[in-house]
Coordinates of C-alpha atoms and ligand atoms in Angstrom, one line a residue:
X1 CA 12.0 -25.4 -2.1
X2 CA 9.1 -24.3 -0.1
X3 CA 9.0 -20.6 0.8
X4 CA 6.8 -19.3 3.6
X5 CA 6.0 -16.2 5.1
X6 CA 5.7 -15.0 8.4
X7 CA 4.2 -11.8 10.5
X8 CA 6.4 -8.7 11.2
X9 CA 4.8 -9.1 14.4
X10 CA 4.8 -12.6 15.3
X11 CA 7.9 -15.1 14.8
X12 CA 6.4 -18.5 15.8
X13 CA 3.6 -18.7 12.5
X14 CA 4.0 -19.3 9.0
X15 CA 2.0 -19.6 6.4
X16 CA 2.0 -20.3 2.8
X17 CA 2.2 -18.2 0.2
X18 CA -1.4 -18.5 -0.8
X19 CA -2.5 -17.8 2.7
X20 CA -0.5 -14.9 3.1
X21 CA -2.2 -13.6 -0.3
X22 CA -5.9 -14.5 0.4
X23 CA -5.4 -12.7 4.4
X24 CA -3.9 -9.7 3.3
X25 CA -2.6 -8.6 6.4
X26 CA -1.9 -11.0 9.5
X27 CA -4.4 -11.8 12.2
X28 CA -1.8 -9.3 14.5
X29 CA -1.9 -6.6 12.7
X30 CA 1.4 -7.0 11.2
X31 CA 2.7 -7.9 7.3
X32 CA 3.6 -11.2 5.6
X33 CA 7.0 -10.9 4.7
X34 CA 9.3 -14.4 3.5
X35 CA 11.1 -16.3 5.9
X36 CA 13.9 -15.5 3.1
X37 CA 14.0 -13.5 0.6
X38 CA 15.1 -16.1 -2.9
X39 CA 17.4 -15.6 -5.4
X40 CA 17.2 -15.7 -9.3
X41 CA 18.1 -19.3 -10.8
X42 CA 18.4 -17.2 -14.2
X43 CA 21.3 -15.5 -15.5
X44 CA 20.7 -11.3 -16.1
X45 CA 22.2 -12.8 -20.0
X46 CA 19.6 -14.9 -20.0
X47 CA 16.8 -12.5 -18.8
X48 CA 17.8 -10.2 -21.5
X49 CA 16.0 -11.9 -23.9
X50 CA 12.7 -12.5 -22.2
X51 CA 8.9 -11.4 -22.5
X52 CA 7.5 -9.2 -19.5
X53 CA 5.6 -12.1 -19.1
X54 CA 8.4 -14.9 -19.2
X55 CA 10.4 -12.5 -16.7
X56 CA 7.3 -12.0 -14.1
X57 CA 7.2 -16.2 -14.3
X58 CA 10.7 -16.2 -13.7
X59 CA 10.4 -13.8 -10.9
X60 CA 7.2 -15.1 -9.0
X61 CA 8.5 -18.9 -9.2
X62 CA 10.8 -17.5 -6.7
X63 CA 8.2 -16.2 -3.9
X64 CA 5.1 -17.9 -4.8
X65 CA 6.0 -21.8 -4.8
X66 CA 3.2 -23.1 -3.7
X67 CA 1.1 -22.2 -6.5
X68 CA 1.6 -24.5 -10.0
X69 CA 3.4 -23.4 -12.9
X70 CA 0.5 -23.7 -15.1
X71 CA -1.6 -21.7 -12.1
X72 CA 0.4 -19.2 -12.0
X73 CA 1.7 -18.9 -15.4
X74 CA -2.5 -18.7 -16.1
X75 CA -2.0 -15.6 -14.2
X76 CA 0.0 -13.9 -15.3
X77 CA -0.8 -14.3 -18.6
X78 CA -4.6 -13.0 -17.6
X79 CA -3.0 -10.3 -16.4
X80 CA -0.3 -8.9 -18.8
X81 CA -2.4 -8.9 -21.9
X82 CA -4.1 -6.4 -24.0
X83 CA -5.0 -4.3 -20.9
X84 CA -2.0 -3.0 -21.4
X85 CA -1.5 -0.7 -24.4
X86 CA 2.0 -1.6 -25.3
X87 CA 3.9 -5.2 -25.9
X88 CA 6.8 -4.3 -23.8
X89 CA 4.2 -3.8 -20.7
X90 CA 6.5 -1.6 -19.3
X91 CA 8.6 0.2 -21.7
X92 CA 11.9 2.1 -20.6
X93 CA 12.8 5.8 -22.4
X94 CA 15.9 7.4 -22.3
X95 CA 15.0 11.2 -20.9
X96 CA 18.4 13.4 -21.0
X97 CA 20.7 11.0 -19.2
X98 CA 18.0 8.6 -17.2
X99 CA 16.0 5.7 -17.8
X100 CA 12.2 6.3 -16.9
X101 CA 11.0 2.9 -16.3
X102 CA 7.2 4.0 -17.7
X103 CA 5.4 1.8 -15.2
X104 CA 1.7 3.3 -16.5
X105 CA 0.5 1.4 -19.7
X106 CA -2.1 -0.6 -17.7
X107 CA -6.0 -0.2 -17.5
X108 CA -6.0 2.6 -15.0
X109 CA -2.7 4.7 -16.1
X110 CA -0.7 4.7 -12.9
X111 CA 1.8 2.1 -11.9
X112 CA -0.8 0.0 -9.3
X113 CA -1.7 -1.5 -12.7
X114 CA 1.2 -3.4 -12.5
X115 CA 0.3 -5.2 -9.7
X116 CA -3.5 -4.9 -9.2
X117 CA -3.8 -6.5 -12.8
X118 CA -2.2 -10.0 -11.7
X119 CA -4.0 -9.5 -7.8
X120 CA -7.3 -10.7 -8.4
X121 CA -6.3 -14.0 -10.4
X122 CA -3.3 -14.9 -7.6
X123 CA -6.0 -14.3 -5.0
X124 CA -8.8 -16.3 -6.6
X125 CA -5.8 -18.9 -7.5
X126 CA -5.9 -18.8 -3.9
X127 CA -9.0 -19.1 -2.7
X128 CA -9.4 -22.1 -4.7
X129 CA -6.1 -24.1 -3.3
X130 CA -7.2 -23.2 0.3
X131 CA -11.3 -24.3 -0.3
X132 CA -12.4 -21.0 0.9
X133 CA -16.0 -20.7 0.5
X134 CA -17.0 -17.8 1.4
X135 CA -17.1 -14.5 -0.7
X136 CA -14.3 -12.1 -1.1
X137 CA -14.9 -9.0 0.4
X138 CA -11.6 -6.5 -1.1
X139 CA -11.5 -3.8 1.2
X140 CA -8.9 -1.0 0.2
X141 CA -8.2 2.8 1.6
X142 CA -7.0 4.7 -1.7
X143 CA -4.9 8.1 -2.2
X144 CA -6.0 7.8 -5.5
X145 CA -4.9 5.3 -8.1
X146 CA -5.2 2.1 -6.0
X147 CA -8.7 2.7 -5.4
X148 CA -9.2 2.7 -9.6
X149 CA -6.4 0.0 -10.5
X150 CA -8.4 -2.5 -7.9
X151 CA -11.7 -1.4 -8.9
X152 CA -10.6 -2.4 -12.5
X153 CA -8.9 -5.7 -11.6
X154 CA -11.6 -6.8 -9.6
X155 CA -14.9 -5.5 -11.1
X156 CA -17.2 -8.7 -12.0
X157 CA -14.2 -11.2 -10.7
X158 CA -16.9 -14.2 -9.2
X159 CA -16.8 -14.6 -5.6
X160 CA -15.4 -11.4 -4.8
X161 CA -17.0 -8.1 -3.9
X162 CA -14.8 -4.6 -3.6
X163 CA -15.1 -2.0 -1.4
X164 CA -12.6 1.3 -2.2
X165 CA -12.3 4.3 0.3
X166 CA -10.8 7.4 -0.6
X167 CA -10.2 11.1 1.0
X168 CA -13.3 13.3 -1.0
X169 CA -10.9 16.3 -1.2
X170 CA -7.5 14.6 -1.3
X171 CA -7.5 13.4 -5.4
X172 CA -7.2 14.6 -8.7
X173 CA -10.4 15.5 -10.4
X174 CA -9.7 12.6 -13.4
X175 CA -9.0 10.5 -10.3
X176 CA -12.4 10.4 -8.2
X177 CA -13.9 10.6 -11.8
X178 CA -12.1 7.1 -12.8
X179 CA -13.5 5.9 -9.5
X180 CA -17.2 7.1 -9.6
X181 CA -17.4 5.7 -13.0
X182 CA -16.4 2.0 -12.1
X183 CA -18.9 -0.3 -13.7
X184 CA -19.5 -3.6 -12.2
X185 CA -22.1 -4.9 -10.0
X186 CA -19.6 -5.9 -7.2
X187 CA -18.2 -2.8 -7.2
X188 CA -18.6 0.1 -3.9
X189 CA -16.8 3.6 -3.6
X190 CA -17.1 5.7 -0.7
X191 CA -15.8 8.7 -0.4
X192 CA -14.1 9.7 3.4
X193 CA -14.5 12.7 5.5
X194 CA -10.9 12.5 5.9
X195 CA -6.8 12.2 4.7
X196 CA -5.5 9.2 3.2
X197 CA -4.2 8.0 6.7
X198 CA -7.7 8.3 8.2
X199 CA -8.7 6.1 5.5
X200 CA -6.1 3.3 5.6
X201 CA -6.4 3.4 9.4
X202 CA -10.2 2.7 9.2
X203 CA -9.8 -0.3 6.9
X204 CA -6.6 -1.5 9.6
X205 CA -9.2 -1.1 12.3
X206 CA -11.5 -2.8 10.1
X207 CA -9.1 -5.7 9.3
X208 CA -8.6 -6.2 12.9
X209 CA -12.5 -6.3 14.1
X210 CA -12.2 -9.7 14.9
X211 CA -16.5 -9.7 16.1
X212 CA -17.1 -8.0 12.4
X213 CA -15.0 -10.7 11.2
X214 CA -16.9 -13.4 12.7
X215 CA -20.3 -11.5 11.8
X216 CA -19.2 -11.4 8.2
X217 CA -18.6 -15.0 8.2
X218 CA -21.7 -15.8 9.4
X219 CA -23.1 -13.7 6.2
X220 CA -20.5 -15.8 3.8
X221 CA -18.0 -13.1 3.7
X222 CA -14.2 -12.8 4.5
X223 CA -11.9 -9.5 4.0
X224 CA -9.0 -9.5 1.9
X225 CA -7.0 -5.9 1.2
X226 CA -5.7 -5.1 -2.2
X227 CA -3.8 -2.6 -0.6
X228 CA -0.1 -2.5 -1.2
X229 CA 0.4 -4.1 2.5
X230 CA -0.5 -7.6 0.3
X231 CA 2.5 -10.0 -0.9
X232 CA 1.0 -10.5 -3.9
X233 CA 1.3 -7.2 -4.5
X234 CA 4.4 -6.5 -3.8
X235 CA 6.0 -9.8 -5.7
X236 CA 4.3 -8.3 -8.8
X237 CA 6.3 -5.0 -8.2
X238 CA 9.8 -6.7 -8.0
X239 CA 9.4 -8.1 -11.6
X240 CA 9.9 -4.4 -13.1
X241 CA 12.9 -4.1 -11.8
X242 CA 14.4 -7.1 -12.8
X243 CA 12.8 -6.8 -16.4
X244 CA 14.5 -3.1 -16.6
X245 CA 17.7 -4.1 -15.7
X246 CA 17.8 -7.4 -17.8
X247 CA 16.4 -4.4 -20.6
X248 CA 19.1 -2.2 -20.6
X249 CA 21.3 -4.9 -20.7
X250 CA 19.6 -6.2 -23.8
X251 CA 19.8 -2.6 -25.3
X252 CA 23.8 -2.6 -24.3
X253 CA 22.8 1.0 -22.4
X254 CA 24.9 -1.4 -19.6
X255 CA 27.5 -4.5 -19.3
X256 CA 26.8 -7.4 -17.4
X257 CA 26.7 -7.0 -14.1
X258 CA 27.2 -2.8 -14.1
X259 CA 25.4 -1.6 -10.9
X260 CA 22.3 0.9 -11.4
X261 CA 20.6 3.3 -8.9
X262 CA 17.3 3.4 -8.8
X263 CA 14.9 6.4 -7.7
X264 CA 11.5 5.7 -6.8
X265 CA 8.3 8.4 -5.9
X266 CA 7.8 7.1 -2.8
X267 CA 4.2 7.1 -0.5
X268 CA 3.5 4.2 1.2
X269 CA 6.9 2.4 0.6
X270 CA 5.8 -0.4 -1.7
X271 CA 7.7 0.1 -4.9
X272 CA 11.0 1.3 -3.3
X273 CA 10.4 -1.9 -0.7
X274 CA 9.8 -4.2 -4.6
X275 CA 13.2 -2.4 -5.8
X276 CA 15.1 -3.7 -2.7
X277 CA 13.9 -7.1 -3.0
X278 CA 14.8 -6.8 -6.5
X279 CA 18.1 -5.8 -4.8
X280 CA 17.9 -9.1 -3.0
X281 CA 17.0 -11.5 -5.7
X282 CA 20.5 -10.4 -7.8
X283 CA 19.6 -7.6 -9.4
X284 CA 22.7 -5.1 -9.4
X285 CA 21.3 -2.1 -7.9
X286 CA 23.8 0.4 -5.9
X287 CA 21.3 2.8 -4.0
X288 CA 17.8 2.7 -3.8
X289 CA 16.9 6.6 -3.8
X290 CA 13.2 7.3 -1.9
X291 CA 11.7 10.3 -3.3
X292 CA 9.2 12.1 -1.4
X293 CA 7.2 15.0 -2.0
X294 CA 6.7 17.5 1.3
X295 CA 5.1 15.1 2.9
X296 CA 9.0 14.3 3.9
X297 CA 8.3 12.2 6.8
X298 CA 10.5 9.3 4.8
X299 CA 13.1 11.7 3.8
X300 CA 13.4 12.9 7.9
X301 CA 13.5 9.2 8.8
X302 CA 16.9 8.1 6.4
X303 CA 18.2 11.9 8.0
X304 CA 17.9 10.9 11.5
X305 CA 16.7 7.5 12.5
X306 CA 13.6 8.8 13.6
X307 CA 10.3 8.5 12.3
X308 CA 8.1 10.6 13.3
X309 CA 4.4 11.1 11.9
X310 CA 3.4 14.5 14.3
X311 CA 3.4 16.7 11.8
X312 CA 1.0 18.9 9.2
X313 CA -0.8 16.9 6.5
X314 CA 0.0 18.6 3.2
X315 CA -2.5 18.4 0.3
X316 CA 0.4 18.3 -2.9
X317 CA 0.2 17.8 -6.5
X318 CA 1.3 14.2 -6.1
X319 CA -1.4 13.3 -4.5
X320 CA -0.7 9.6 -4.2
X321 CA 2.3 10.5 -2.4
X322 CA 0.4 12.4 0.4
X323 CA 1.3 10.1 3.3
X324 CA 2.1 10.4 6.6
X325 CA 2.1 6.5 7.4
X326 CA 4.0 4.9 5.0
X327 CA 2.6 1.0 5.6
X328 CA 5.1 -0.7 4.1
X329 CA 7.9 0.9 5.9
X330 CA 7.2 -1.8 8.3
X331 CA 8.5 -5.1 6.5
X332 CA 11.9 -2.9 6.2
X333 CA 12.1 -2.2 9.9
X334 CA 11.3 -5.8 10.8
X335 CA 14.4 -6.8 8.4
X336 CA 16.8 -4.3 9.4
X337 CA 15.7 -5.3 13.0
X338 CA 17.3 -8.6 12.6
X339 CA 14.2 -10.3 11.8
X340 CA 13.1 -9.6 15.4
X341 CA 9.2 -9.3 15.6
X342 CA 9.3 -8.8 19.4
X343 CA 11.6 -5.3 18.7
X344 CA 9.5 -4.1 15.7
X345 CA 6.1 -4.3 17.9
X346 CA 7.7 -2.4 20.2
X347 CA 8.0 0.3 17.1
X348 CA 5.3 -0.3 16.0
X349 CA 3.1 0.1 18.8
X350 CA 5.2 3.4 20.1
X351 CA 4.3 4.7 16.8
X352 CA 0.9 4.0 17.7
X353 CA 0.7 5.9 20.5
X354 CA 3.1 8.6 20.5
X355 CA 3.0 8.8 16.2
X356 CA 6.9 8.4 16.3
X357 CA 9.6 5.9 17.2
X358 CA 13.4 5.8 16.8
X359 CA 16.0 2.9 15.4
X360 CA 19.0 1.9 17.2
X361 CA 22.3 2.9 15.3
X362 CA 22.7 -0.7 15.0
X363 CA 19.9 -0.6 12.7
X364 CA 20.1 2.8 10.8
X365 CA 23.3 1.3 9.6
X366 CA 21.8 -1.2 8.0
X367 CA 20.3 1.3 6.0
X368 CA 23.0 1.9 3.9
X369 CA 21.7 0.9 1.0
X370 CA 18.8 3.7 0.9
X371 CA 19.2 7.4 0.4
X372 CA 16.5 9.9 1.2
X373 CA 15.5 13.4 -0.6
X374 CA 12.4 15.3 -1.7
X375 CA 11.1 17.7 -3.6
X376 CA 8.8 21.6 -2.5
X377 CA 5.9 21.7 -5.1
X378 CA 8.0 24.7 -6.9
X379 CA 10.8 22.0 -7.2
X380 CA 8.2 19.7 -8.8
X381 CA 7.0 22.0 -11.2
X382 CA 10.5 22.9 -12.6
X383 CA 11.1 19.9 -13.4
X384 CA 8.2 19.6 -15.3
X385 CA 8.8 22.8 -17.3
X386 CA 12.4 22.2 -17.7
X387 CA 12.4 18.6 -18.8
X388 CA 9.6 19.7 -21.5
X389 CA 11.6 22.7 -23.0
X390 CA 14.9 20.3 -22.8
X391 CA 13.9 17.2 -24.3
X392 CA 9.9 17.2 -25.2
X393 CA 8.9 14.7 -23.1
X394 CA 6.4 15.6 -20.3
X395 CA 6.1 13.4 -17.2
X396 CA 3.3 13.3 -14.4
X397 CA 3.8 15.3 -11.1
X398 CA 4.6 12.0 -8.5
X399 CA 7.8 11.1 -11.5
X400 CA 8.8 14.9 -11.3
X401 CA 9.1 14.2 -7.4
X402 CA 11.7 11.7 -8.6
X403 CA 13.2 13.1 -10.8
X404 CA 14.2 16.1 -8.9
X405 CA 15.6 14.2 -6.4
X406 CA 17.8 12.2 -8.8
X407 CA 19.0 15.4 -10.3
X408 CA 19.9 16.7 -6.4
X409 CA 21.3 13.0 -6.1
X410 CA 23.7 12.9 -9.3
X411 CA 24.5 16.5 -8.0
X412 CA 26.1 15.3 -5.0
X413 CA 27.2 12.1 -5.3
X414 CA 30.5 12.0 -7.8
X415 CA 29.8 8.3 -7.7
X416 CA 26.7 8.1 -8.6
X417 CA 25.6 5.3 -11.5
X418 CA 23.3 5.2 -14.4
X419 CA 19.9 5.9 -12.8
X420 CA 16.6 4.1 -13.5
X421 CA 13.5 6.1 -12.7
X422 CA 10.3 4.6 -12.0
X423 CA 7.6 6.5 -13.6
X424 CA 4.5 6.1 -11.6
X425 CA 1.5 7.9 -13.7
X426 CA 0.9 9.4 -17.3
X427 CA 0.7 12.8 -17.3
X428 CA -2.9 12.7 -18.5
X429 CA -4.1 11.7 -14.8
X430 CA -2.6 14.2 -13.3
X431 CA -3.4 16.9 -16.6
X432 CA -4.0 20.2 -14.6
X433 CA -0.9 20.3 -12.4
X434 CA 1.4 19.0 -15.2
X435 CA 0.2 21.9 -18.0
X436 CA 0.3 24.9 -15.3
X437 CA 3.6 23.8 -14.5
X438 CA 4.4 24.2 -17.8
X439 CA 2.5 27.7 -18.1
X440 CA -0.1 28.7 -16.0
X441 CA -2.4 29.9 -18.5
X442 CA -3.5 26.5 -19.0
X443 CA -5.1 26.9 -15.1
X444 CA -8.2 28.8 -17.1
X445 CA -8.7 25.6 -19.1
X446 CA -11.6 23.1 -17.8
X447 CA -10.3 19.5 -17.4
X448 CA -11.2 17.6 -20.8
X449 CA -9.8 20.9 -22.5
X450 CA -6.7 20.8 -20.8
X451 CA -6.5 16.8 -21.5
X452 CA -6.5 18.1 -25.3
X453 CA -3.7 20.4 -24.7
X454 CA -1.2 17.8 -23.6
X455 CA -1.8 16.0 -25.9
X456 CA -1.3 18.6 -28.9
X457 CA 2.3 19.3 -26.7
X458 CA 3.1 16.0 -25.9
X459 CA 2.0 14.6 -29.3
X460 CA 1.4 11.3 -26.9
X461 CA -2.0 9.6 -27.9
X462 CA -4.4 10.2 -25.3
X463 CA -4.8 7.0 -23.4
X464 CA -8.4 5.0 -23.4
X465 CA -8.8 5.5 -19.6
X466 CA -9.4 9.0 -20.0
X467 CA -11.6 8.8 -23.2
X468 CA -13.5 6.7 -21.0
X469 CA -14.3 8.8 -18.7
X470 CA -15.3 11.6 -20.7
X471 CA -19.2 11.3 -21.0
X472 CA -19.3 8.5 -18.3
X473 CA -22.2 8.0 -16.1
X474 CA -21.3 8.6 -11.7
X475 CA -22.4 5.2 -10.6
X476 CA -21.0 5.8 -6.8
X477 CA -21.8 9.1 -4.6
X478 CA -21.7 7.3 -1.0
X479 CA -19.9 9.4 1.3
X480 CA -19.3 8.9 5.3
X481 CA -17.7 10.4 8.0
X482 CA -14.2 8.7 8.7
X483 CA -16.2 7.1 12.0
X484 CA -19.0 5.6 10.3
X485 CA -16.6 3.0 8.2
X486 CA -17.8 0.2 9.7
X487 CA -21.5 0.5 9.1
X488 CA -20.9 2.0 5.9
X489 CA -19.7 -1.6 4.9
X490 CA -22.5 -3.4 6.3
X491 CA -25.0 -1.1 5.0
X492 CA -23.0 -2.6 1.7
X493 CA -23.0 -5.8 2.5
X494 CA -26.3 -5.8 4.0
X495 CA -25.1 -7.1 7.1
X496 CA -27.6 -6.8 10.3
X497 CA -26.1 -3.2 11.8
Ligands
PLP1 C1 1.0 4.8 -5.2 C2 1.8 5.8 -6.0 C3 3.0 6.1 -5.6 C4 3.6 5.7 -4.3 O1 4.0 4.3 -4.3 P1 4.2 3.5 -3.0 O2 4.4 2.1 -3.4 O3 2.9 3.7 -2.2 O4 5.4 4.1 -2.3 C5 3.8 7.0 -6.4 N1 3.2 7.5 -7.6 C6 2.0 7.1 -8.0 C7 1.5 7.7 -9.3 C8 1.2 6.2 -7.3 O5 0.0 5.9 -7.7

């Protein structure tokens, strides 16, 4: 069967799933989502046994059916390979009484490896099925470990250029230093007068230039976004979920068909969005528990119904949680709307202009499924401290968020199931808020220092993406103010300004 995919914001289109990969984000603003989401034709029994790679083919067959089996199996073997520094690609541990789903073995050490690893082969995949001719142009606003994961996946890819954005003051220092250091001739960094959301609304605005559109055509260009707003990144994210579960079956840490809950760090929506899918698919998941750090804008929303984005930016130590404007959000709305893109404009575009809209009851109670909580910083660093002293294992700030919240959660819920955590970073990229969490006497140490510190606590090798960056060269120092976005990439591209 044919799958397509159509606009939160427009109900008449489709288009394939190739298109919907190689756009990015619809012509009207609004996301690609499937006309339906598809179930599994594999048992969980018979998932047990399988490869990462064997389940992600299993998995993407599902969503992506107009691409081959060889085309996309060529994928996803290019991607899951020795980038990754384990076999198991995304290897669960037991922490106390949770599963941390460790979802940062990739290139870059956060969990936008998982899916910005496969991106640049399903979108070339997909350039070539649709006879686009013209170059690539990735255009992506990070918070900080998008920017890196796409840099990697796309640096040196033919027929595609990357441009990355990112808030100068709202990363980690190993962050912006990953970034800076990107090698590859196709590669740009700019660094933003601005937050996160004045970032990923530039490249929106960007996306919907439709005269910059056509005068990058003329040049040979066309914009794509790696940003998690992309299906094929969000297909990529639903395979994790299905791999854990058919794991823990495997390991007999569940029967078959024993529902799980599954808390996920939670910025811009994406993973907890690829968890409900996974929901969707047949995966038995209970709740899906959205962690958020205070930037609790998520958290208020599952409270009351309302979302509502007028509030104080905070600058946290999970800084790729640090969002107001949680993008993804959107395809959730539009489903919980009844698959209504008429009533989720009307959201959309209120939350536009007024920064806040409200759901009827009809619809919050189709939220059912999803719990809200969050976690101060002090929460976050307790966590940190406690876990270490409890069990030895140390985990990055933007898990701690999650964890937390799945402590509060198990607290208050006599129901509750076994819990899978996502783990979103290693703690190495996030070194300086992890150690003073754990004693803040570390805060005297400088950031390589400190790197060597965790890993004589942790006793966990340190991983190649920070050796990397040790003595590496800055390639990128472009900066710009938030308003200047647009001739900042022409100046790159060498478009006429
Ligand atoms: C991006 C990111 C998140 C948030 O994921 P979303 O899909 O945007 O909700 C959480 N933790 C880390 C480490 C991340 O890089």
């Amino acid at each position: 069967m044919n799958l397509l995919y159509k606009s939160t914001r427009n109900a008449d289109k489709t288009v394939t799933a190739s298109e919907a990969i190689l756009k990015g984000l619809a012509d009207d603003g609004g996301l690609f989502v499937p006309t339906s989401v598809p179930k599994l034709d594999v048992t969980m029994k018979d998932l047990a046994g399988m490869s990462y790679q064997e389940t992600a083919y299993a998995v993407m067959k599902q969503f992506f059916t107009d691409f081959t089996e060889e085309e996309l199996k060529h994928c996803i073997d290019s991607a899951y390979d020795d980038k990754f520094d384990t076999e198991a690609i995304a290897p669960l541990v037991k922490v106390g009484d949770t599963y941390h789903l460790e979802l940062f073995h990739g290139a870059t050490i956060a969990f936008k490896d998982m899916a910005l690893s496969i991106l640049p082969h399903l979108l070339t995949t997909a350039a070539k099925k649709n006879n686009v001719k013209n170059e690539i142009v990735i255009l992506t606003a990070t918070s900080g470990d998008t920017g890196k994961a796409a840099l990697a996946g796309f640096a040196d890819v033919p027929g595609t250029k990357i441009i990355v954005f990112y808030p100068k003051n709202g990363v980690s220092k190993v962050q912006e230093l990953q970034m800076v250091t990107q090698k590859g001739d196709n590669t740009s960094v700019v660094a933003i007068h601005g937050n996160f959301d004045d970032a990923q609304t530039g490249v929106k605005k960007l996306f919907e230039d439709k005269e910059l559109a056509a005068e990058l055509s003329g040049a040979g260009y066309q914009f794509s976004s790696a940003n998690s707003i992309n299906i094929g990144r969000l297909v990529p994210q639903v395979v994790y979920y299905v791999y854990a579960y058919a794991k823990l079956l495997e390991n007999e840490e569940i029967t078959e068909g024993e529902q799980i809950d599954v808390v996920v760090p939670t910025g811009n929506f994406g993973n907890i969005l690829a968890a409900y899918y996974a929901k969707q698919l047949g995966v038995p998941i209970a709740k899906l528990v959205c962690a958020s750090n205070e930037n609790k804008v998520l958290f208020d929303f599952f409270q009351t119904g309302v979302y509502d984005r007028n509030r104080e930016f905070v600058l946290t130590s999970s800084p790729s949680m640090d969002i107001l404007i949680s993008s993804n959000l959107e395809r959730l709305i539009y489903l919980i709307a009844g698959a209504d893109a008429d009533k989720n404009n009307e959201l959309m575009a209120a939350l536009k202009s007024d920064g806040r809209y409200e759901i009827s009851e009809e619809m919050k109670a189709k939220l059912a499924d999803f719990e809200g909580g969050f976690a101060t910083e002090e929460e976050t660093a307790k966590v940190i401290a406690d876990t270490f002293k409890q069990t030895g294992y140390i985990m990055d700030t933007h898990t701690a968020v999650a964890a937390h919240v799945c402590k509060a959660y198990k607290a208050a819920h006599a129901d509750a199931k076994k819990t899978l955590i996502a783990s979103t970073a290693s703690p190495y990229k996030f070194s300086r808020s992890v150690m003073t969490a754990i004693d803040s006497k570390y805060n005297e140490l400088e950031e390589f220092a400190l790197i060597d510190e965790l890993h004589q606590l942790s006793g966990v090798e340190i991983p190649n993406a920070i050796e990397e960056i040790r003595n590496a060269e800055v390639r990128h120092s472009r900066e710009c103010d938030v308003s200047d976005m647009k001739a900042t990439v022409k100046e790159i591209l060498k478009v006429e300004v």
